[in-house]
Amino acid sequence: MPLLCAFAAGLLFGAGLLLSGMADPAKVLAFLDVAGAWDPSLLLVMAGAIAVAAPAFAWARGHRQSMLDLPVQLPASSRVDQRLLSGALLFGVGWGLAGICPGPALVLVGSAVAEGLVFTVAMLAGMVLFELWRRHWGET
Amino acid sequence: MTIDWQTFTPLSSLVGGALIGLAAALLILLNGRIAGISGIVGGLLRPRSGEAGWRLAFVAGLLLSPLVFAQFAALPAARIETSHALLIGAGLLVGFGTRLGSGCTSGHGVCGLARLSPRSLAATLCFMVVGVTTVYIARHLLGGGAP
């Protein structure tokens, strides 16, 4: 059951990305291009997503177990630290260069878009590099 | 900031966003997990026991979503003008940065903000400003221009 639910969630998430145009890098870049022909769509995508997800997270805050009796795992920390901001900065640069972030990357792979595959392989490599960095220089 | 009314799609943005929110709601309500794609994928690199299954299932759903979507509507075009070299650079930065920063647009931007996380607000503001700045430099300062 949990596997089926996770699969369905992935399908819905991808459908949402496709319907909203967020799987089209040009549309995302048009949002980030505030000085150009600005497309504010991404703001509404986030507004719609947050509005629907907020009640679910409010529920989750008050429950230790999910509706399928699995542990609810919410991040414990609320500290804004250097790692968080450095990571966000690096991510922001990458995002601004291609207009692709992890979710759309996978949708592009599933759509058999060659550039999506190039990006995703590089993204996975970047994640592996982080694991190596963390093991050698970062704390656990 | 001049809004491009030709490309602005308010209705499909809201509905698509609502679907994304629904997916995140289902994942937290049923599986007790955050629908942050960088975290879901990143956690597959060194999965602890019991961690790989639901992540693979979610990723499978994402990968198959275009196929399912196409049964109901035409797949929107994916317009990419970025060179392979820049795609690789961008991918590396996104991969490393999302793991270092513990999240991305879905993890921080949707789930984090939906649960009123100050960390996610800071992260989201940061990558938004940096993303906007990066595009500004690339398109308007370095003369890359919009396609």
PDB file of C-alpha atoms in Angstrom:
ATOM      1  CA  MET A   1       0.000   0.000   0.000  1.00  0.00           C
ATOM      2  CA  PRO A   2       2.703   2.553   0.895  1.00  0.00           C
ATOM      3  CA  LEU A   3       4.526   1.774  -2.332  1.00  0.00           C
ATOM      4  CA  LEU A   4       1.375   2.254  -4.366  1.00  0.00           C
ATOM      5  CA  CYS A   5       0.664   5.543  -2.620  1.00  0.00           C
ATOM      6  CA  ALA A   6       4.191   6.804  -3.216  1.00  0.00           C
ATOM      7  CA  PHE A   7       3.896   5.814  -6.874  1.00  0.00           C
ATOM      8  CA  ALA A   8       0.554   7.607  -7.200  1.00  0.00           C
ATOM      9  CA  ALA A   9       2.020  10.681  -5.528  1.00  0.00           C
ATOM     10  CA  GLY A  10       4.877  10.663  -8.035  1.00  0.00           C
ATOM     11  CA  LEU A  11       2.428  10.382 -10.931  1.00  0.00           C
ATOM     12  CA  LEU A  12       0.304  13.255  -9.611  1.00  0.00           C
ATOM     13  CA  PHE A  13       3.361  15.388  -8.946  1.00  0.00           C
ATOM     14  CA  GLY A  14       4.608  14.878 -12.488  1.00  0.00           C
ATOM     15  CA  ALA A  15       1.165  15.574 -13.917  1.00  0.00           C
ATOM     16  CA  GLY A  16       1.078  18.822 -11.960  1.00  0.00           C
ATOM     17  CA  LEU A  17       4.485  19.819 -13.296  1.00  0.00           C
ATOM     18  CA  LEU A  18       3.396  19.084 -16.858  1.00  0.00           C
ATOM     19  CA  LEU A  19       0.022  20.808 -16.592  1.00  0.00           C
ATOM     20  CA  SER A  20       1.503  23.928 -15.031  1.00  0.00           C
ATOM     21  CA  GLY A  21       4.274  24.159 -17.618  1.00  0.00           C
ATOM     22  CA  MET A  22       6.992  23.752 -14.991  1.00  0.00           C
ATOM     23  CA  ALA A  23       8.490  20.873 -16.954  1.00  0.00           C
ATOM     24  CA  ASP A  24       9.225  23.355 -19.755  1.00  0.00           C
ATOM     25  CA  PRO A  25      12.551  25.018 -18.887  1.00  0.00           C
ATOM     26  CA  ALA A  26      11.797  28.019 -21.133  1.00  0.00           C
ATOM     27  CA  LYS A  27       8.701  28.789 -19.061  1.00  0.00           C
ATOM     28  CA  VAL A  28      10.637  28.560 -15.800  1.00  0.00           C
ATOM     29  CA  LEU A  29      13.375  30.815 -17.177  1.00  0.00           C
ATOM     30  CA  ALA A  30      10.704  33.288 -18.302  1.00  0.00           C
ATOM     31  CA  PHE A  31       9.648  33.504 -14.643  1.00  0.00           C
ATOM     32  CA  LEU A  32      13.213  34.072 -13.465  1.00  0.00           C
ATOM     33  CA  ASP A  33      13.761  36.662 -16.222  1.00  0.00           C
ATOM     34  CA  VAL A  34      12.121  39.512 -14.312  1.00  0.00           C
ATOM     35  CA  ALA A  35      13.792  42.148 -16.473  1.00  0.00           C
ATOM     36  CA  GLY A  36      12.532  40.580 -19.676  1.00  0.00           C
ATOM     37  CA  ALA A  37       9.137  39.379 -20.869  1.00  0.00           C
ATOM     38  CA  TRP A  38       8.097  38.215 -17.409  1.00  0.00           C
ATOM     39  CA  ASP A  39       5.875  35.160 -16.953  1.00  0.00           C
ATOM     40  CA  PRO A  40       4.606  35.096 -13.336  1.00  0.00           C
ATOM     41  CA  SER A  41       3.064  31.620 -13.705  1.00  0.00           C
ATOM     42  CA  LEU A  42       5.484  29.939 -11.280  1.00  0.00           C
ATOM     43  CA  LEU A  43       4.172  32.135  -8.456  1.00  0.00           C
ATOM     44  CA  LEU A  44       0.675  30.802  -9.006  1.00  0.00           C
ATOM     45  CA  VAL A  45       1.952  27.241  -9.255  1.00  0.00           C
ATOM     46  CA  MET A  46       3.570  27.598  -5.847  1.00  0.00           C
ATOM     47  CA  ALA A  47       0.513  29.349  -4.419  1.00  0.00           C
ATOM     48  CA  GLY A  48      -1.761  26.540  -5.603  1.00  0.00           C
ATOM     49  CA  ALA A  49       0.594  23.870  -4.315  1.00  0.00           C
ATOM     50  CA  ILE A  50       1.112  25.480  -0.911  1.00  0.00           C
ATOM     51  CA  ALA A  51      -2.598  26.138  -0.445  1.00  0.00           C
ATOM     52  CA  VAL A  52      -3.459  22.479  -1.007  1.00  0.00           C
ATOM     53  CA  ALA A  53      -0.520  21.053   0.926  1.00  0.00           C
ATOM     54  CA  ALA A  54      -0.768  23.330   3.971  1.00  0.00           C
ATOM     55  CA  PRO A  55      -3.712  21.582   5.697  1.00  0.00           C
ATOM     56  CA  ALA A  56      -1.990  18.221   5.207  1.00  0.00           C
ATOM     57  CA  PHE A  57       1.152  19.487   6.902  1.00  0.00           C
ATOM     58  CA  ALA A  58      -0.893  21.027   9.698  1.00  0.00           C
ATOM     59  CA  TRP A  59      -2.353  17.578  10.293  1.00  0.00           C
ATOM     60  CA  ALA A  60       1.089  15.972  10.116  1.00  0.00           C
ATOM     61  CA  ARG A  61       2.450  18.341  12.754  1.00  0.00           C
ATOM     62  CA  GLY A  62       0.029  16.902  15.265  1.00  0.00           C
ATOM     63  CA  HIS A  63       0.509  13.246  14.447  1.00  0.00           C
ATOM     64  CA  ARG A  64       3.398  10.847  15.060  1.00  0.00           C
ATOM     65  CA  GLN A  65       2.024   8.205  12.698  1.00  0.00           C
ATOM     66  CA  SER A  66       0.756   8.664   9.184  1.00  0.00           C
ATOM     67  CA  MET A  67      -2.659   7.435   8.052  1.00  0.00           C
ATOM     68  CA  LEU A  68      -0.938   4.210   6.975  1.00  0.00           C
ATOM     69  CA  ASP A  69       0.704   3.914  10.411  1.00  0.00           C
ATOM     70  CA  LEU A  70       4.153   4.882   9.192  1.00  0.00           C
ATOM     71  CA  PRO A  71       6.281   7.332  11.167  1.00  0.00           C
ATOM     72  CA  VAL A  72       5.743  10.955  10.180  1.00  0.00           C
ATOM     73  CA  GLN A  73       9.194  12.297   9.375  1.00  0.00           C
ATOM     74  CA  LEU A  74       9.426  16.068   9.414  1.00  0.00           C
ATOM     75  CA  PRO A  75      12.773  17.876   9.517  1.00  0.00           C
ATOM     76  CA  ALA A  76      13.652  18.721  13.097  1.00  0.00           C
ATOM     77  CA  SER A  77      15.899  21.732  12.589  1.00  0.00           C
ATOM     78  CA  SER A  78      14.688  25.275  12.213  1.00  0.00           C
ATOM     79  CA  ARG A  79      18.143  26.868  12.178  1.00  0.00           C
ATOM     80  CA  VAL A  80      19.082  28.934   9.151  1.00  0.00           C
ATOM     81  CA  ASP A  81      22.754  28.071   8.796  1.00  0.00           C
ATOM     82  CA  GLN A  82      25.577  28.556   6.332  1.00  0.00           C
ATOM     83  CA  ARG A  83      25.084  25.152   4.739  1.00  0.00           C
ATOM     84  CA  LEU A  84      21.467  25.853   3.986  1.00  0.00           C
ATOM     85  CA  LEU A  85      22.211  29.190   2.360  1.00  0.00           C
ATOM     86  CA  SER A  86      25.309  27.989   0.496  1.00  0.00           C
ATOM     87  CA  GLY A  87      23.361  25.079  -0.884  1.00  0.00           C
ATOM     88  CA  ALA A  88      20.475  27.316  -1.884  1.00  0.00           C
ATOM     89  CA  LEU A  89      22.920  29.657  -3.590  1.00  0.00           C
ATOM     90  CA  LEU A  90      24.550  26.901  -5.627  1.00  0.00           C
ATOM     91  CA  PHE A  91      21.157  25.463  -6.483  1.00  0.00           C
ATOM     92  CA  GLY A  92      19.903  28.900  -7.503  1.00  0.00           C
ATOM     93  CA  VAL A  93      22.796  29.367  -9.917  1.00  0.00           C
ATOM     94  CA  GLY A  94      22.253  25.957 -11.477  1.00  0.00           C
ATOM     95  CA  TRP A  95      18.526  26.569 -11.701  1.00  0.00           C
ATOM     96  CA  GLY A  96      19.057  29.934 -13.338  1.00  0.00           C
ATOM     97  CA  LEU A  97      21.459  28.466 -15.895  1.00  0.00           C
ATOM     98  CA  ALA A  98      19.099  25.857 -17.323  1.00  0.00           C
ATOM     99  CA  GLY A  99      15.682  26.445 -15.758  1.00  0.00           C
ATOM    100  CA  ILE A 100      15.608  22.825 -14.596  1.00  0.00           C
ATOM    101  CA  CYS A 101      15.299  21.538 -11.032  1.00  0.00           C
ATOM    102  CA  PRO A 102      15.098  17.932  -9.796  1.00  0.00           C
ATOM    103  CA  GLY A 103      11.398  17.234 -10.343  1.00  0.00           C
ATOM    104  CA  PRO A 104      11.229  18.577 -13.903  1.00  0.00           C
ATOM    105  CA  ALA A 105      14.525  16.844 -14.639  1.00  0.00           C
ATOM    106  CA  LEU A 106      12.954  13.453 -14.004  1.00  0.00           C
ATOM    107  CA  VAL A 107       9.844  14.371 -15.986  1.00  0.00           C
ATOM    108  CA  LEU A 108      12.092  15.359 -18.896  1.00  0.00           C
ATOM    109  CA  VAL A 109      13.876  12.001 -18.670  1.00  0.00           C
ATOM    110  CA  GLY A 110      10.508  10.271 -18.713  1.00  0.00           C
ATOM    111  CA  SER A 111       9.580  12.349 -21.749  1.00  0.00           C
ATOM    112  CA  ALA A 112      12.741  11.097 -23.513  1.00  0.00           C
ATOM    113  CA  VAL A 113      14.161  14.608 -23.885  1.00  0.00           C
ATOM    114  CA  ALA A 114      17.881  14.172 -24.523  1.00  0.00           C
ATOM    115  CA  GLU A 115      18.902  17.417 -22.815  1.00  0.00           C
ATOM    116  CA  GLY A 116      16.931  16.298 -19.781  1.00  0.00           C
ATOM    117  CA  LEU A 117      19.000  13.152 -19.596  1.00  0.00           C
ATOM    118  CA  VAL A 118      22.250  15.111 -19.875  1.00  0.00           C
ATOM    119  CA  PHE A 119      21.139  17.399 -17.055  1.00  0.00           C
ATOM    120  CA  THR A 120      19.913  14.537 -14.871  1.00  0.00           C
ATOM    121  CA  VAL A 121      23.093  12.499 -15.186  1.00  0.00           C
ATOM    122  CA  ALA A 122      25.063  15.593 -14.211  1.00  0.00           C
ATOM    123  CA  MET A 123      22.643  16.225 -11.332  1.00  0.00           C
ATOM    124  CA  LEU A 124      23.155  12.691 -10.026  1.00  0.00           C
ATOM    125  CA  ALA A 125      26.900  13.181 -10.349  1.00  0.00           C
ATOM    126  CA  GLY A 126      26.568  16.385  -8.341  1.00  0.00           C
ATOM    127  CA  MET A 127      24.683  14.492  -5.634  1.00  0.00           C
ATOM    128  CA  VAL A 128      27.344  11.801  -5.531  1.00  0.00           C
ATOM    129  CA  LEU A 129      30.033  14.484  -5.294  1.00  0.00           C
ATOM    130  CA  PHE A 130      28.176  15.904  -2.318  1.00  0.00           C
ATOM    131  CA  GLU A 131      28.140  12.510  -0.605  1.00  0.00           C
ATOM    132  CA  LEU A 132      31.894  12.222  -1.150  1.00  0.00           C
ATOM    133  CA  TRP A 133      32.435  15.755   0.134  1.00  0.00           C
ATOM    134  CA  ARG A 134      30.316  15.084   3.170  1.00  0.00           C
ATOM    135  CA  ARG A 135      32.189  11.893   4.000  1.00  0.00           C
ATOM    136  CA  HIS A 136      35.616  13.505   3.743  1.00  0.00           C
ATOM    137  CA  TRP A 137      35.079  17.096   4.850  1.00  0.00           C
ATOM    138  CA  GLY A 138      31.590  17.571   6.200  1.00  0.00           C
ATOM    139  CA  GLU A 139      30.400  16.242   9.539  1.00  0.00           C
ATOM    140  CA  THR A 140      27.846  13.394   9.453  1.00  0.00           C
TER     141      THR A 140
ATOM    142  CA  MET B   1       8.735  44.150 -14.804  1.00  0.00           C
ATOM    143  CA  THR B   2       6.407  43.850 -17.759  1.00  0.00           C
ATOM    144  CA  ILE B   3       4.117  40.836 -17.595  1.00  0.00           C
ATOM    145  CA  ASP B   4       4.053  38.798 -20.774  1.00  0.00           C
ATOM    146  CA  TRP B   5       0.292  38.209 -20.984  1.00  0.00           C
ATOM    147  CA  GLN B   6       0.788  35.911 -23.977  1.00  0.00           C
ATOM    148  CA  THR B   7       2.726  33.333 -21.996  1.00  0.00           C
ATOM    149  CA  PHE B   8       1.167  33.815 -18.532  1.00  0.00           C
ATOM    150  CA  THR B   9      -1.147  30.865 -17.868  1.00  0.00           C
ATOM    151  CA  PRO B  10      -2.884  31.584 -14.546  1.00  0.00           C
ATOM    152  CA  LEU B  11      -5.474  28.824 -14.654  1.00  0.00           C
ATOM    153  CA  SER B  12      -3.255  25.899 -15.602  1.00  0.00           C
ATOM    154  CA  SER B  13      -0.655  27.205 -13.165  1.00  0.00           C
ATOM    155  CA  LEU B  14      -3.119  27.127 -10.270  1.00  0.00           C
ATOM    156  CA  VAL B  15      -4.581  23.754 -11.206  1.00  0.00           C
ATOM    157  CA  GLY B  16      -1.167  22.231 -11.901  1.00  0.00           C
ATOM    158  CA  GLY B  17       0.067  23.676  -8.644  1.00  0.00           C
ATOM    159  CA  ALA B  18      -2.915  22.181  -6.836  1.00  0.00           C
ATOM    160  CA  LEU B  19      -1.997  18.760  -8.255  1.00  0.00           C
ATOM    161  CA  ILE B  20       1.540  19.188  -6.978  1.00  0.00           C
ATOM    162  CA  GLY B  21       0.135  20.172  -3.595  1.00  0.00           C
ATOM    163  CA  LEU B  22      -2.151  17.153  -3.635  1.00  0.00           C
ATOM    164  CA  ALA B  23       0.804  14.877  -4.336  1.00  0.00           C
ATOM    165  CA  ALA B  24       2.712  16.396  -1.438  1.00  0.00           C
ATOM    166  CA  ALA B  25      -0.361  16.096   0.785  1.00  0.00           C
ATOM    167  CA  LEU B  26      -0.753  12.411  -0.068  1.00  0.00           C
ATOM    168  CA  LEU B  27       2.894  11.670   0.584  1.00  0.00           C
ATOM    169  CA  ILE B  28       2.897  13.283   4.038  1.00  0.00           C
ATOM    170  CA  LEU B  29      -0.531  12.012   5.064  1.00  0.00           C
ATOM    171  CA  LEU B  30      -0.062   8.436   3.885  1.00  0.00           C
ATOM    172  CA  ASN B  31       3.682   7.822   3.847  1.00  0.00           C
ATOM    173  CA  GLY B  32       4.717  10.416   6.417  1.00  0.00           C
ATOM    174  CA  ARG B  33       7.339  11.809   4.029  1.00  0.00           C
ATOM    175  CA  ILE B  34       8.242  15.124   2.512  1.00  0.00           C
ATOM    176  CA  ALA B  35       7.793  15.360  -1.271  1.00  0.00           C
ATOM    177  CA  GLY B  36      11.164  16.979  -1.822  1.00  0.00           C
ATOM    178  CA  ILE B  37      12.573  15.537  -5.019  1.00  0.00           C
ATOM    179  CA  SER B  38      16.218  16.241  -4.275  1.00  0.00           C
ATOM    180  CA  GLY B  39      15.843  14.482  -0.925  1.00  0.00           C
ATOM    181  CA  ILE B  40      13.932  11.557  -2.357  1.00  0.00           C
ATOM    182  CA  VAL B  41      16.526  10.993  -5.075  1.00  0.00           C
ATOM    183  CA  GLY B  42      19.481  11.815  -2.836  1.00  0.00           C
ATOM    184  CA  GLY B  43      18.309   9.290  -0.293  1.00  0.00           C
ATOM    185  CA  LEU B  44      18.609   6.597  -2.939  1.00  0.00           C
ATOM    186  CA  LEU B  45      22.366   7.042  -3.138  1.00  0.00           C
ATOM    187  CA  ARG B  46      23.036   5.396   0.232  1.00  0.00           C
ATOM    188  CA  PRO B  47      19.657   4.036   1.265  1.00  0.00           C
ATOM    189  CA  ARG B  48      19.168   2.696   4.755  1.00  0.00           C
ATOM    190  CA  SER B  49      16.924  -0.317   5.118  1.00  0.00           C
ATOM    191  CA  GLY B  50      13.299   0.429   4.312  1.00  0.00           C
ATOM    192  CA  GLU B  51      14.228   3.648   2.552  1.00  0.00           C
ATOM    193  CA  ALA B  52      14.653   2.584  -1.038  1.00  0.00           C
ATOM    194  CA  GLY B  53      11.213   1.175  -1.809  1.00  0.00           C
ATOM    195  CA  TRP B  54       8.971   4.204  -1.456  1.00  0.00           C
ATOM    196  CA  ARG B  55      11.624   6.438  -3.061  1.00  0.00           C
ATOM    197  CA  LEU B  56      11.873   4.202  -6.121  1.00  0.00           C
ATOM    198  CA  ALA B  57       8.074   4.059  -6.332  1.00  0.00           C
ATOM    199  CA  PHE B  58       7.786   7.856  -6.223  1.00  0.00           C
ATOM    200  CA  VAL B  59      10.546   8.319  -8.807  1.00  0.00           C
ATOM    201  CA  ALA B  60       8.873   5.702 -11.023  1.00  0.00           C
ATOM    202  CA  GLY B  61       5.665   7.721 -10.813  1.00  0.00           C
ATOM    203  CA  LEU B  62       7.487  10.891 -11.841  1.00  0.00           C
ATOM    204  CA  LEU B  63       9.250   9.140 -14.718  1.00  0.00           C
ATOM    205  CA  LEU B  64       6.017   7.605 -15.989  1.00  0.00           C
ATOM    206  CA  SER B  65       3.910  10.744 -15.565  1.00  0.00           C
ATOM    207  CA  PRO B  66       4.512  11.996 -19.141  1.00  0.00           C
ATOM    208  CA  LEU B  67       3.309   8.678 -20.519  1.00  0.00           C
ATOM    209  CA  VAL B  68       0.146   8.802 -18.438  1.00  0.00           C
ATOM    210  CA  PHE B  69      -0.380  12.523 -19.083  1.00  0.00           C
ATOM    211  CA  ALA B  70      -0.155  11.924 -22.823  1.00  0.00           C
ATOM    212  CA  GLN B  71      -3.182   9.637 -22.654  1.00  0.00           C
ATOM    213  CA  PHE B  72      -5.321  12.619 -21.702  1.00  0.00           C
ATOM    214  CA  ALA B  73      -3.711  15.661 -23.272  1.00  0.00           C
ATOM    215  CA  ALA B  74      -0.922  16.686 -25.595  1.00  0.00           C
ATOM    216  CA  LEU B  75       2.421  16.808 -23.816  1.00  0.00           C
ATOM    217  CA  PRO B  76       3.590  20.401 -23.567  1.00  0.00           C
ATOM    218  CA  ALA B  77       6.781  21.190 -25.471  1.00  0.00           C
ATOM    219  CA  ALA B  78      10.014  21.177 -23.489  1.00  0.00           C
ATOM    220  CA  ARG B  79      12.009  24.052 -24.926  1.00  0.00           C
ATOM    221  CA  ILE B  80      15.693  23.876 -24.044  1.00  0.00           C
ATOM    222  CA  GLU B  81      18.275  26.137 -25.656  1.00  0.00           C
ATOM    223  CA  THR B  82      21.017  25.560 -23.104  1.00  0.00           C
ATOM    224  CA  SER B  83      24.234  24.087 -24.468  1.00  0.00           C
ATOM    225  CA  HIS B  84      25.328  20.635 -23.303  1.00  0.00           C
ATOM    226  CA  ALA B  85      28.258  22.168 -21.449  1.00  0.00           C
ATOM    227  CA  LEU B  86      25.981  24.503 -19.500  1.00  0.00           C
ATOM    228  CA  LEU B  87      23.477  21.708 -18.909  1.00  0.00           C
ATOM    229  CA  ILE B  88      26.225  19.660 -17.298  1.00  0.00           C
ATOM    230  CA  GLY B  89      27.400  22.601 -15.212  1.00  0.00           C
ATOM    231  CA  ALA B  90      23.842  23.402 -14.189  1.00  0.00           C
ATOM    232  CA  GLY B  91      23.145  19.775 -13.308  1.00  0.00           C
ATOM    233  CA  LEU B  92      26.249  19.512 -11.137  1.00  0.00           C
ATOM    234  CA  LEU B  93      25.318  22.706  -9.293  1.00  0.00           C
ATOM    235  CA  VAL B  94      21.715  21.612  -8.795  1.00  0.00           C
ATOM    236  CA  GLY B  95      22.764  18.147  -7.615  1.00  0.00           C
ATOM    237  CA  PHE B  96      25.389  19.379  -5.174  1.00  0.00           C
ATOM    238  CA  GLY B  97      23.503  22.477  -4.081  1.00  0.00           C
ATOM    239  CA  THR B  98      20.192  20.789  -3.321  1.00  0.00           C
ATOM    240  CA  ARG B  99      21.909  18.179  -1.174  1.00  0.00           C
ATOM    241  CA  LEU B 100      24.032  20.770   0.642  1.00  0.00           C
ATOM    242  CA  GLY B 101      21.008  22.989   1.159  1.00  0.00           C
ATOM    243  CA  SER B 102      18.730  20.116   2.150  1.00  0.00           C
ATOM    244  CA  GLY B 103      16.117  20.783  -0.496  1.00  0.00           C
ATOM    245  CA  CYS B 104      14.878  22.377  -3.695  1.00  0.00           C
ATOM    246  CA  THR B 105      11.736  24.010  -5.080  1.00  0.00           C
ATOM    247  CA  SER B 106       9.564  21.066  -4.004  1.00  0.00           C
ATOM    248  CA  GLY B 107      11.162  20.335  -0.652  1.00  0.00           C
ATOM    249  CA  HIS B 108      11.645  23.912   0.513  1.00  0.00           C
ATOM    250  CA  GLY B 109       9.429  25.889  -1.837  1.00  0.00           C
ATOM    251  CA  VAL B 110       6.298  23.770  -1.597  1.00  0.00           C
ATOM    252  CA  CYS B 111       6.552  21.496   1.448  1.00  0.00           C
ATOM    253  CA  GLY B 112       8.695  23.790   3.568  1.00  0.00           C
ATOM    254  CA  LEU B 113       6.533  26.840   3.016  1.00  0.00           C
ATOM    255  CA  ALA B 114       3.352  24.779   3.393  1.00  0.00           C
ATOM    256  CA  ARG B 115       4.508  23.759   6.874  1.00  0.00           C
ATOM    257  CA  LEU B 116       5.661  27.304   7.700  1.00  0.00           C
ATOM    258  CA  SER B 117       9.333  26.393   8.081  1.00  0.00           C
ATOM    259  CA  PRO B 118      11.641  29.385   8.645  1.00  0.00           C
ATOM    260  CA  ARG B 119      14.542  27.385   7.194  1.00  0.00           C
ATOM    261  CA  SER B 120      12.611  26.755   4.028  1.00  0.00           C
ATOM    262  CA  LEU B 121      11.556  30.386   3.757  1.00  0.00           C
ATOM    263  CA  ALA B 122      15.203  31.450   3.960  1.00  0.00           C
ATOM    264  CA  ALA B 123      16.285  28.814   1.451  1.00  0.00           C
ATOM    265  CA  THR B 124      13.470  29.607  -0.964  1.00  0.00           C
ATOM    266  CA  LEU B 125      14.106  33.353  -0.885  1.00  0.00           C
ATOM    267  CA  CYS B 126      17.801  32.657  -1.400  1.00  0.00           C
ATOM    268  CA  PHE B 127      17.498  30.384  -4.432  1.00  0.00           C
ATOM    269  CA  MET B 128      14.805  32.561  -5.963  1.00  0.00           C
ATOM    270  CA  VAL B 129      16.931  35.713  -5.709  1.00  0.00           C
ATOM    271  CA  VAL B 130      20.005  33.868  -6.941  1.00  0.00           C
ATOM    272  CA  GLY B 131      18.067  32.274  -9.789  1.00  0.00           C
ATOM    273  CA  VAL B 132      16.706  35.650 -10.872  1.00  0.00           C
ATOM    274  CA  THR B 133      20.185  37.192 -10.616  1.00  0.00           C
ATOM    275  CA  THR B 134      21.743  34.380 -12.637  1.00  0.00           C
ATOM    276  CA  VAL B 135      19.227  34.805 -15.445  1.00  0.00           C
ATOM    277  CA  TYR B 136      19.675  38.585 -15.342  1.00  0.00           C
ATOM    278  CA  ILE B 137      23.433  38.267 -15.707  1.00  0.00           C
ATOM    279  CA  ALA B 138      23.191  35.637 -18.419  1.00  0.00           C
ATOM    280  CA  ARG B 139      20.518  37.355 -20.487  1.00  0.00           C
ATOM    281  CA  HIS B 140      20.913  41.067 -19.891  1.00  0.00           C
ATOM    282  CA  LEU B 141      24.523  41.624 -18.828  1.00  0.00           C
ATOM    283  CA  LEU B 142      26.451  38.963 -20.704  1.00  0.00           C
ATOM    284  CA  GLY B 143      24.281  39.485 -23.744  1.00  0.00           C
ATOM    285  CA  GLY B 144      22.965  35.948 -23.843  1.00  0.00           C
ATOM    286  CA  GLY B 145      19.511  37.332 -24.584  1.00  0.00           C
ATOM    287  CA  ALA B 146      16.207  35.519 -24.386  1.00  0.00           C
ATOM    288  CA  PRO B 147      15.618  32.877 -27.076  1.00  0.00           C
TER     289      PRO B 147
END
